[in-house]
Amino acid sequence: MSSEQNQAVVGIVGGGLVGSLNAIYFAQRGWKVELYELRPDMRLPIHRESRRGKSINLALSERGLSALRGTGLNLEKTILKASVPMKARMVHIGKNGTQMSQAYDVNGQYINAVDRAKLNELLLDEAQSLANVTVYFEHRLIAADFDNNTVEFMTSNGEKKTYRNDFIIGADGAYSKTRTQMMRSMRMDYNQEYIDTGYCELSMPPVKDLDGKPTFALDPNHLHIWPRHTFMLIALPNPDFSFTCTLFMPFQMFENIKTEDQLMSFFSENFNDSIRLIGEDALKSDFFGNPRGSLVTVKASPHNYKDKSIIIGDAAHAMVPFYGQGMNCGFQDVEVLHQILDKHHIKPQTNKDGVIVGLEKALDDYSKTRVKDAHAICDLAMYNYYEMRHAVTSFKFLARKKLEGA
Ligand code: FAD
């Protein structure tokens, strides 16, 4: 580096799944990385404890695995060791508990159930082990002045702190503050759409096998679905032999279930075989005690503001979870972004005018490539809600699966 060049600093807002993977990619390419995360360090015992019973699992597919592999580290191997492969979906068809296995892929490709928190911790561990990464926890982005390269945060003790970065990345999720700050400086098309469906998580504990050892209550190598046309229950396996179930249904249906009796008759009517497996008491306490989440699609275009900032992951394209691709697509953003930066020979340096040469062109290229793919996958995710809760039960669909021998 000549005396007229300086090492470039990239600021990443959001140390979730996508932000922490991106920190690793940038650090590996020689950038100085500052990662700012709103929450406290999730790896501290006190925060681990408060997450107990709340961890949700995610389906990790080849799209996401490829991005993990791209680090050249052992991330893929490590996380797959702690995952459960789901080779097919198991459709719980009728009231009597009839099940039908439908393979995901004729060539045997499959998806993997992983623990979200474990994956995030692994990525944070790897990022923080790199000498050129600094992580700031309990830092909430409150303002950004992209033209002057500054970002302002509120810390947990109420202090305002301002940092200077040469390039700012918003990986701060569906309600991204980075994105709203970018929208003040540029003409970004933006669309946000809620669906009328909410979700609630329920836990299905392990059962004992004939030798008294813990085992899964259902076939573990499947993503289980109870499709009921306008609503559905799904269950994904965890390595500890439990399943995390998610009930998706219109908010009005959640509202209509006000008493334990109403809940039990709703479950007997629609998911009778699951009651024994979840347990009546656990079902009642999870249903009435766990939060109800809402589901939003976010589309934005373009994803960058000149050479100053870019949004990735849910900040750029939140999608409904029915295609199991939100995180996978965010991981792929990271892989594609770095392929494009590499293609444009972007160096982690600023010149004497404080400019990262070629970065604006590279980011424009990224937006051109990525926006249409992100929009397409948001639409596919929405379509897959129809497929999962309804189409998999249709006569035509079942007949096709029978012909395929699935
Ligand atoms: P997030 O995970 O939202 O992380 C954003 C981070 O930014 C957080 O750590 C947050 O604390 C931080 N932050 C927010 N605001 C600020 C601020 N102002 N300042 C600093 N930091 C900030 N995807 C899949 O691929 N497979 C699945 O099976 C799957 N299942 C899902 C099931 C459900 C029920 C839901 C709701 C989603 C599912 N998803 C799935 C989607 C997946 O959860 C998201 O796509 C993924 O979490 C996006 O990661 P992210 O890092 O972009 O955003």
Coordinates of C-alpha atoms and ligand atoms in Angstrom, one line a residue:
M1 CA 0.0 0.0 0.0
S2 CA 1.5 3.4 -1.0
S3 CA 1.6 6.3 1.5
E4 CA -1.3 7.8 -0.5
Q5 CA -3.5 4.7 0.2
N6 CA -5.2 3.7 3.4
Q7 CA -6.7 0.4 4.4
A8 CA -10.5 0.6 3.8
V9 CA -12.9 0.2 6.6
V10 CA -16.2 -1.5 6.0
G11 CA -19.0 -1.0 8.6
I12 CA -21.6 -3.8 8.8
V13 CA -24.8 -3.0 10.6
G14 CA -26.3 -6.2 12.0
G15 CA -24.4 -9.2 13.4
G16 CA -27.2 -11.7 12.6
L17 CA -26.7 -14.6 10.2
V18 CA -25.9 -12.6 7.1
G19 CA -24.0 -9.8 8.7
S20 CA -21.6 -12.1 10.5
L21 CA -20.9 -14.2 7.4
N22 CA -20.3 -11.1 5.4
A23 CA -17.8 -9.9 8.1
I24 CA -15.8 -13.1 7.5
Y25 CA -15.8 -12.6 3.7
F26 CA -14.6 -9.0 4.0
A27 CA -11.9 -9.8 6.6
Q28 CA -10.6 -12.6 4.5
R29 CA -10.1 -10.1 1.6
G30 CA -8.1 -7.7 3.8
W31 CA -10.7 -5.1 4.8
K32 CA -10.8 -3.7 8.3
V33 CA -14.3 -4.7 9.4
E34 CA -16.4 -3.1 12.1
L35 CA -19.5 -5.1 12.9
Y36 CA -22.3 -3.3 14.9
E37 CA -25.0 -5.4 16.6
L38 CA -28.0 -4.1 18.4
R39 CA -28.3 -7.0 20.8
P40 CA -25.9 -8.1 23.6
D41 CA -23.5 -10.9 22.7
M42 CA -25.7 -14.0 22.3
R43 CA -22.8 -16.3 23.3
L44 CA -22.7 -15.0 26.9
P45 CA -24.1 -17.6 29.4
I46 CA -26.8 -15.1 30.6
H47 CA -28.1 -14.6 27.1
R48 CA -27.9 -18.3 26.2
E49 CA -30.0 -19.0 29.3
S50 CA -32.7 -16.5 28.3
R51 CA -32.9 -18.2 24.9
R52 CA -33.8 -21.6 26.3
G53 CA -36.9 -23.0 24.7
K54 CA -37.0 -20.2 22.2
S55 CA -34.4 -21.4 19.7
I56 CA -35.9 -21.9 16.2
N57 CA -34.5 -24.1 13.6
L58 CA -34.0 -23.3 10.0
A59 CA -33.7 -25.2 6.8
L60 CA -30.2 -24.8 5.3
S61 CA -30.0 -25.7 1.6
E62 CA -27.3 -25.9 -1.0
R63 CA -27.7 -22.1 -1.7
G64 CA -26.6 -21.3 1.8
L65 CA -24.1 -24.2 2.1
S66 CA -22.3 -22.9 -1.0
A67 CA -21.8 -19.5 0.7
L68 CA -20.5 -21.1 3.9
R69 CA -18.1 -23.3 1.8
G70 CA -16.9 -20.1 0.1
T71 CA -15.1 -19.0 3.2
G72 CA -12.7 -22.0 2.8
L73 CA -13.2 -22.6 6.6
N74 CA -14.8 -25.6 8.1
L75 CA -18.2 -23.9 8.6
E76 CA -20.2 -26.2 6.4
K77 CA -18.8 -29.3 8.0
T78 CA -19.2 -28.0 11.6
I79 CA -22.8 -26.9 11.1
L80 CA -23.8 -30.0 9.2
K81 CA -22.5 -32.1 12.1
A82 CA -25.1 -30.4 14.3
S83 CA -27.9 -30.6 11.8
V84 CA -30.6 -33.1 10.9
P85 CA -31.0 -33.9 7.2
M86 CA -34.5 -33.6 5.9
K87 CA -34.7 -35.7 2.7
A88 CA -38.4 -35.3 2.0
R89 CA -41.5 -33.8 3.3
M90 CA -44.0 -35.9 5.2
V91 CA -47.5 -34.9 4.6
H92 CA -50.0 -35.7 7.4
I93 CA -53.0 -36.0 5.2
G94 CA -56.1 -36.9 7.0
K95 CA -57.5 -36.8 10.5
N96 CA -56.5 -40.4 11.1
G97 CA -52.8 -39.6 10.9
T98 CA -52.1 -41.0 7.4
Q99 CA -48.6 -39.9 6.3
M100 CA -47.2 -39.6 2.8
S101 CA -43.5 -39.1 2.1
Q102 CA -42.7 -36.8 -0.9
A103 CA -39.0 -36.7 -1.8
Y104 CA -37.6 -33.2 -2.4
D105 CA -35.4 -34.1 -5.3
V106 CA -35.1 -37.0 -7.8
N107 CA -31.3 -36.9 -7.5
G108 CA -31.4 -37.2 -3.7
Q109 CA -30.5 -33.5 -2.8
Y110 CA -32.0 -32.5 0.5
I111 CA -32.2 -29.7 3.1
N112 CA -30.9 -29.6 6.6
A113 CA -32.5 -28.5 9.9
V114 CA -30.1 -26.3 11.8
D115 CA -30.3 -24.4 15.0
R116 CA -30.4 -20.7 14.2
A117 CA -28.6 -19.6 17.4
K118 CA -25.9 -22.2 17.0
L119 CA -25.2 -21.1 13.4
N120 CA -25.1 -17.4 14.4
E121 CA -22.7 -18.2 17.3
L122 CA -20.5 -20.2 15.0
L123 CA -20.3 -17.3 12.5
L124 CA -19.6 -14.7 15.2
D125 CA -16.9 -16.9 16.7
E126 CA -15.2 -17.2 13.3
A127 CA -15.6 -13.5 12.5
Q128 CA -14.2 -12.5 15.9
S129 CA -11.2 -14.8 15.6
L130 CA -10.0 -12.7 12.7
A131 CA -7.6 -10.0 13.7
N132 CA -9.1 -7.3 11.4
V133 CA -12.7 -7.7 12.8
T134 CA -14.1 -5.6 15.7
V135 CA -17.5 -6.4 17.0
Y136 CA -19.5 -3.8 18.9
F137 CA -22.5 -5.3 20.7
E138 CA -25.4 -3.3 22.1
H139 CA -25.0 -0.7 19.3
R140 CA -28.3 0.4 17.7
L141 CA -27.9 2.3 14.4
I142 CA -29.9 5.5 14.7
A143 CA -28.7 7.6 11.8
A144 CA -26.3 7.5 8.9
D145 CA -24.8 10.2 6.7
F146 CA -23.6 8.1 3.8
D147 CA -22.1 11.1 1.8
N148 CA -19.9 11.9 4.8
N149 CA -19.3 8.2 5.6
T150 CA -20.6 8.3 9.2
V151 CA -22.9 6.1 11.2
E152 CA -24.4 7.0 14.5
F153 CA -25.4 4.5 17.2
M154 CA -27.1 4.5 20.5
T155 CA -25.5 2.1 23.0
S156 CA -27.3 0.2 25.7
N157 CA -26.2 2.8 28.3
G158 CA -27.8 5.6 26.4
E159 CA -24.6 7.0 24.9
K160 CA -24.5 8.2 21.3
K161 CA -21.4 7.1 19.3
T162 CA -20.4 8.1 15.8
Y163 CA -18.0 6.0 13.7
R164 CA -16.4 6.6 10.3
N165 CA -16.5 3.9 7.7
D166 CA -15.5 4.0 4.0
F167 CA -18.3 1.7 3.0
I168 CA -21.5 0.8 5.0
I169 CA -23.5 -2.4 4.7
G170 CA -27.0 -2.9 6.1
A171 CA -27.5 -6.4 7.2
D172 CA -30.0 -5.3 9.9
G173 CA -33.0 -7.4 8.9
A174 CA -36.5 -6.8 7.6
Y175 CA -37.0 -3.5 9.5
S176 CA -33.6 -2.2 8.5
K177 CA -32.6 1.2 9.8
T178 CA -29.8 1.3 7.2
R179 CA -32.4 1.0 4.5
T180 CA -34.6 3.7 5.8
Q181 CA -31.6 6.0 6.1
M182 CA -30.5 5.2 2.5
M183 CA -34.0 6.0 1.3
R184 CA -33.6 9.6 2.5
S185 CA -30.6 10.0 0.2
M186 CA -31.7 8.2 -3.0
R187 CA -34.6 7.1 -5.1
M188 CA -35.1 3.6 -3.8
D189 CA -38.2 1.7 -4.9
Y190 CA -39.6 0.0 -1.9
N191 CA -42.5 -2.3 -1.3
Q192 CA -43.6 -4.0 2.0
E193 CA -46.5 -6.4 2.2
Y194 CA -47.8 -8.3 5.2
I195 CA -49.8 -11.4 4.8
D196 CA -52.8 -12.1 6.9
T197 CA -51.2 -15.2 8.4
G198 CA -49.3 -15.3 11.7
Y199 CA -47.3 -18.0 13.3
C200 CA -46.7 -19.5 16.7
E201 CA -44.0 -22.0 17.8
L202 CA -44.8 -25.2 19.7
S203 CA -42.3 -27.7 20.9
M204 CA -42.5 -31.5 20.4
P205 CA -40.3 -33.3 23.0
P206 CA -38.3 -36.5 22.4
V207 CA -39.9 -39.8 23.3
K208 CA -38.2 -42.9 24.8
D209 CA -37.3 -45.9 22.6
L210 CA -37.6 -49.5 23.7
D211 CA -34.3 -49.2 25.6
G212 CA -35.5 -46.1 27.4
K213 CA -33.2 -43.8 25.3
P214 CA -34.5 -40.5 23.9
T215 CA -35.5 -40.6 20.3
F216 CA -37.7 -38.6 17.8
A217 CA -41.5 -38.7 18.1
L218 CA -41.7 -38.6 14.3
D219 CA -39.5 -39.7 11.4
P220 CA -36.6 -37.3 11.8
N221 CA -35.5 -37.1 8.2
H222 CA -38.6 -35.3 7.1
L223 CA -40.0 -31.9 7.2
H224 CA -43.5 -32.7 8.5
I225 CA -46.5 -30.8 7.2
W226 CA -50.1 -30.9 8.2
P227 CA -51.7 -29.0 5.3
R228 CA -55.2 -27.8 6.0
H229 CA -55.8 -25.5 3.0
T230 CA -56.0 -22.1 4.7
F231 CA -53.7 -23.0 7.6
M232 CA -51.0 -25.6 8.4
L233 CA -48.7 -27.0 11.1
I234 CA -45.1 -27.9 10.3
A235 CA -42.4 -29.6 12.3
L236 CA -38.6 -29.6 11.8
P237 CA -36.3 -31.9 13.7
N238 CA -33.6 -30.8 16.2
P239 CA -30.4 -32.7 17.0
D240 CA -31.7 -33.2 20.6
F241 CA -34.5 -35.4 19.3
S242 CA -37.2 -32.8 19.7
F243 CA -39.1 -31.1 16.9
T244 CA -39.9 -27.4 16.6
C245 CA -43.4 -27.1 15.3
T246 CA -44.8 -23.9 13.8
L247 CA -48.5 -23.3 13.4
F248 CA -49.3 -20.9 10.5
M249 CA -52.8 -19.5 10.3
P250 CA -54.8 -16.4 9.7
F251 CA -54.6 -14.0 12.7
Q252 CA -58.4 -14.1 13.0
M253 CA -58.2 -17.9 13.7
F254 CA -55.6 -17.3 16.4
E255 CA -58.0 -14.6 17.9
N256 CA -60.9 -17.0 17.8
I257 CA -59.2 -19.6 20.1
K258 CA -59.6 -18.0 23.5
T259 CA -59.8 -20.9 25.8
E260 CA -58.0 -24.2 26.4
D261 CA -61.1 -26.2 25.4
Q262 CA -61.4 -24.3 22.1
L263 CA -57.7 -25.0 21.5
M264 CA -58.0 -28.7 22.2
S265 CA -61.1 -29.1 20.0
F266 CA -59.3 -27.2 17.2
F267 CA -56.3 -29.5 17.4
S268 CA -58.5 -32.7 17.7
E269 CA -60.3 -31.6 14.6
N270 CA -57.2 -30.7 12.5
F271 CA -54.0 -32.1 13.9
N272 CA -55.2 -35.0 16.1
D273 CA -52.1 -37.1 15.8
S274 CA -49.9 -34.2 17.0
I275 CA -51.6 -33.8 20.4
R276 CA -50.2 -36.9 22.0
L277 CA -46.7 -36.0 20.6
I278 CA -46.6 -32.4 21.7
G279 CA -48.4 -33.2 25.0
E280 CA -51.6 -31.5 26.0
D281 CA -50.1 -29.3 28.8
A282 CA -47.2 -28.2 26.6
L283 CA -49.5 -27.4 23.7
K284 CA -51.7 -25.2 25.9
S285 CA -48.7 -23.4 27.5
D286 CA -46.9 -22.9 24.2
F287 CA -50.0 -21.8 22.3
F288 CA -51.1 -19.2 24.9
G289 CA -47.6 -18.3 26.1
N290 CA -45.5 -18.0 23.0
P291 CA -45.4 -14.9 20.9
R292 CA -47.3 -14.7 17.6
G293 CA -45.1 -13.6 14.7
S294 CA -46.1 -11.7 11.6
L295 CA -44.8 -12.3 8.1
V296 CA -43.7 -9.7 5.7
T297 CA -42.3 -9.4 2.2
V298 CA -39.9 -6.6 1.5
K299 CA -38.7 -5.7 -1.9
A300 CA -36.2 -2.8 -2.6
S301 CA -34.5 -1.6 -5.7
P302 CA -31.6 -0.8 -6.2
H303 CA -29.8 -2.3 -3.2
N304 CA -26.9 0.2 -3.2
Y305 CA -26.4 3.9 -2.9
K306 CA -23.5 4.9 -5.1
D307 CA -20.3 3.5 -3.6
K308 CA -21.4 4.4 -0.1
S309 CA -23.7 1.7 1.1
I310 CA -25.6 -1.5 0.3
I311 CA -28.3 -3.6 1.9
I312 CA -28.2 -7.4 2.0
G313 CA -30.2 -10.3 3.5
D314 CA -33.6 -9.5 4.9
A315 CA -32.8 -5.8 4.8
A316 CA -32.9 -6.0 1.0
H317 CA -35.4 -8.8 0.5
A318 CA -37.4 -10.2 3.5
M319 CA -39.7 -13.0 2.3
V320 CA -42.3 -15.2 3.9
P321 CA -40.7 -18.4 5.2
F322 CA -42.5 -21.0 3.2
Y323 CA -39.7 -21.6 0.7
G324 CA -37.2 -21.9 3.5
Q325 CA -34.8 -19.6 1.6
G326 CA -34.6 -16.3 3.5
M327 CA -31.3 -17.0 5.2
N328 CA -30.1 -19.1 2.3
C329 CA -30.7 -16.2 -0.1
G330 CA -29.0 -13.8 2.3
F331 CA -26.0 -16.1 2.5
Q332 CA -26.0 -16.2 -1.3
D333 CA -26.0 -12.3 -1.4
V334 CA -22.7 -12.5 0.4
E335 CA -21.3 -14.9 -2.0
V336 CA -22.5 -13.0 -5.1
L337 CA -21.4 -9.7 -3.7
H338 CA -17.8 -10.9 -3.2
Q339 CA -17.8 -12.6 -6.6
I340 CA -18.7 -9.2 -8.1
L341 CA -16.2 -7.3 -6.0
D342 CA -13.5 -9.8 -7.0
K343 CA -14.6 -9.5 -10.7
H344 CA -14.2 -5.7 -10.5
H345 CA -10.8 -6.2 -8.8
I346 CA -11.9 -4.1 -5.8
K347 CA -9.0 -3.6 -3.3
P348 CA -9.6 -2.9 0.4
Q349 CA -7.9 0.5 0.0
T350 CA -9.0 4.1 -0.3
N351 CA -7.0 6.5 -2.5
K352 CA -5.8 10.0 -1.6
D353 CA -9.3 11.3 -2.1
G354 CA -10.8 8.7 0.3
V355 CA -12.3 6.7 -2.7
I356 CA -12.4 3.0 -3.1
V357 CA -11.6 2.8 -6.8
G358 CA -14.2 1.0 -8.9
L359 CA -16.6 0.3 -6.0
E360 CA -19.5 2.3 -7.4
K361 CA -19.5 0.4 -10.7
A362 CA -19.2 -2.9 -8.8
L363 CA -22.1 -2.1 -6.5
D364 CA -24.3 -1.0 -9.5
D365 CA -23.4 -4.3 -11.1
Y366 CA -24.4 -6.1 -7.9
S367 CA -27.8 -4.4 -7.8
K368 CA -28.4 -5.1 -11.4
T369 CA -27.7 -8.8 -10.9
R370 CA -29.3 -9.4 -7.5
V371 CA -32.5 -7.3 -7.4
K372 CA -34.3 -9.4 -10.0
D373 CA -33.2 -12.7 -8.3
A374 CA -34.3 -11.4 -4.9
H375 CA -37.7 -10.4 -6.2
A376 CA -38.1 -13.7 -7.9
I377 CA -37.4 -15.7 -4.8
C378 CA -39.7 -13.5 -2.7
D379 CA -42.5 -14.4 -5.2
L380 CA -41.6 -18.1 -5.1
A381 CA -41.7 -18.0 -1.3
M382 CA -45.2 -16.6 -1.5
Y383 CA -46.3 -19.2 -4.0
N384 CA -44.9 -22.0 -1.8
Y385 CA -47.3 -21.0 1.0
Y386 CA -50.1 -22.1 -1.3
E387 CA -48.3 -25.2 -2.3
M388 CA -47.5 -26.3 1.3
R389 CA -50.9 -25.6 2.9
H390 CA -53.0 -26.6 -0.1
A391 CA -51.5 -27.9 -3.3
V392 CA -49.7 -30.9 -1.7
T393 CA -53.1 -32.3 -0.7
S394 CA -54.6 -32.0 -4.2
F395 CA -55.6 -35.1 -6.0
K396 CA -53.4 -34.2 -9.0
F397 CA -50.4 -33.5 -6.9
L398 CA -50.7 -36.8 -4.9
A399 CA -51.3 -38.8 -8.2
R400 CA -48.1 -37.2 -9.7
K401 CA -46.1 -38.1 -6.6
K402 CA -47.5 -41.7 -6.8
L403 CA -46.4 -42.0 -10.4
E404 CA -42.9 -40.7 -9.5
G405 CA -42.8 -43.4 -6.8
A406 CA -42.2 -40.8 -4.1
Ligands
FAD1 P1 -31.7 -11.0 10.8 O1 -31.6 -12.4 11.1 O2 -33.0 -10.3 11.1 O3 -30.5 -10.2 11.6 C1 -30.5 -8.8 11.6 C2 -29.6 -8.4 12.8 O4 -29.5 -7.0 12.8 C3 -30.1 -8.9 14.1 O5 -29.0 -9.5 14.9 C4 -30.5 -7.6 14.8 O6 -30.4 -7.6 16.2 C5 -29.6 -6.6 14.1 N1 -30.2 -5.2 14.0 C6 -31.5 -4.8 13.7 N2 -31.6 -3.5 13.8 C7 -30.4 -3.0 14.1 C8 -29.9 -1.7 14.3 N3 -30.7 -0.6 14.2 N4 -28.6 -1.5 14.6 C9 -27.8 -2.6 14.8 N5 -28.2 -3.9 14.6 C10 -29.5 -4.1 14.3 N6 -34.7 -18.9 6.2 C11 -34.2 -20.0 5.7 O7 -33.2 -19.9 4.9 N7 -34.6 -21.2 6.0 C12 -35.7 -21.4 6.8 O8 -36.1 -22.5 7.1 C13 -36.3 -20.3 7.4 N8 -37.3 -20.4 8.3 C14 -37.9 -19.3 8.8 C15 -39.0 -19.5 9.7 C16 -39.6 -18.4 10.3 C17 -40.8 -18.6 11.2 C18 -39.1 -17.1 10.0 C19 -39.8 -15.8 10.5 C20 -38.0 -16.9 9.1 C21 -37.4 -18.0 8.5 N9 -36.3 -17.9 7.6 C22 -35.8 -19.0 7.1 C23 -35.8 -16.5 7.3 C24 -34.6 -16.2 8.1 O9 -34.9 -16.2 9.4 C25 -34.1 -14.8 7.6 O10 -34.1 -14.7 6.2 C26 -32.7 -14.5 8.2 O11 -32.8 -14.5 9.6 C27 -32.2 -13.2 7.7 O12 -30.9 -13.0 8.2 P2 -30.4 -11.5 8.3 O13 -29.0 -11.6 9.0 O14 -30.5 -10.8 7.0 O15 -31.4 -10.7 9.3

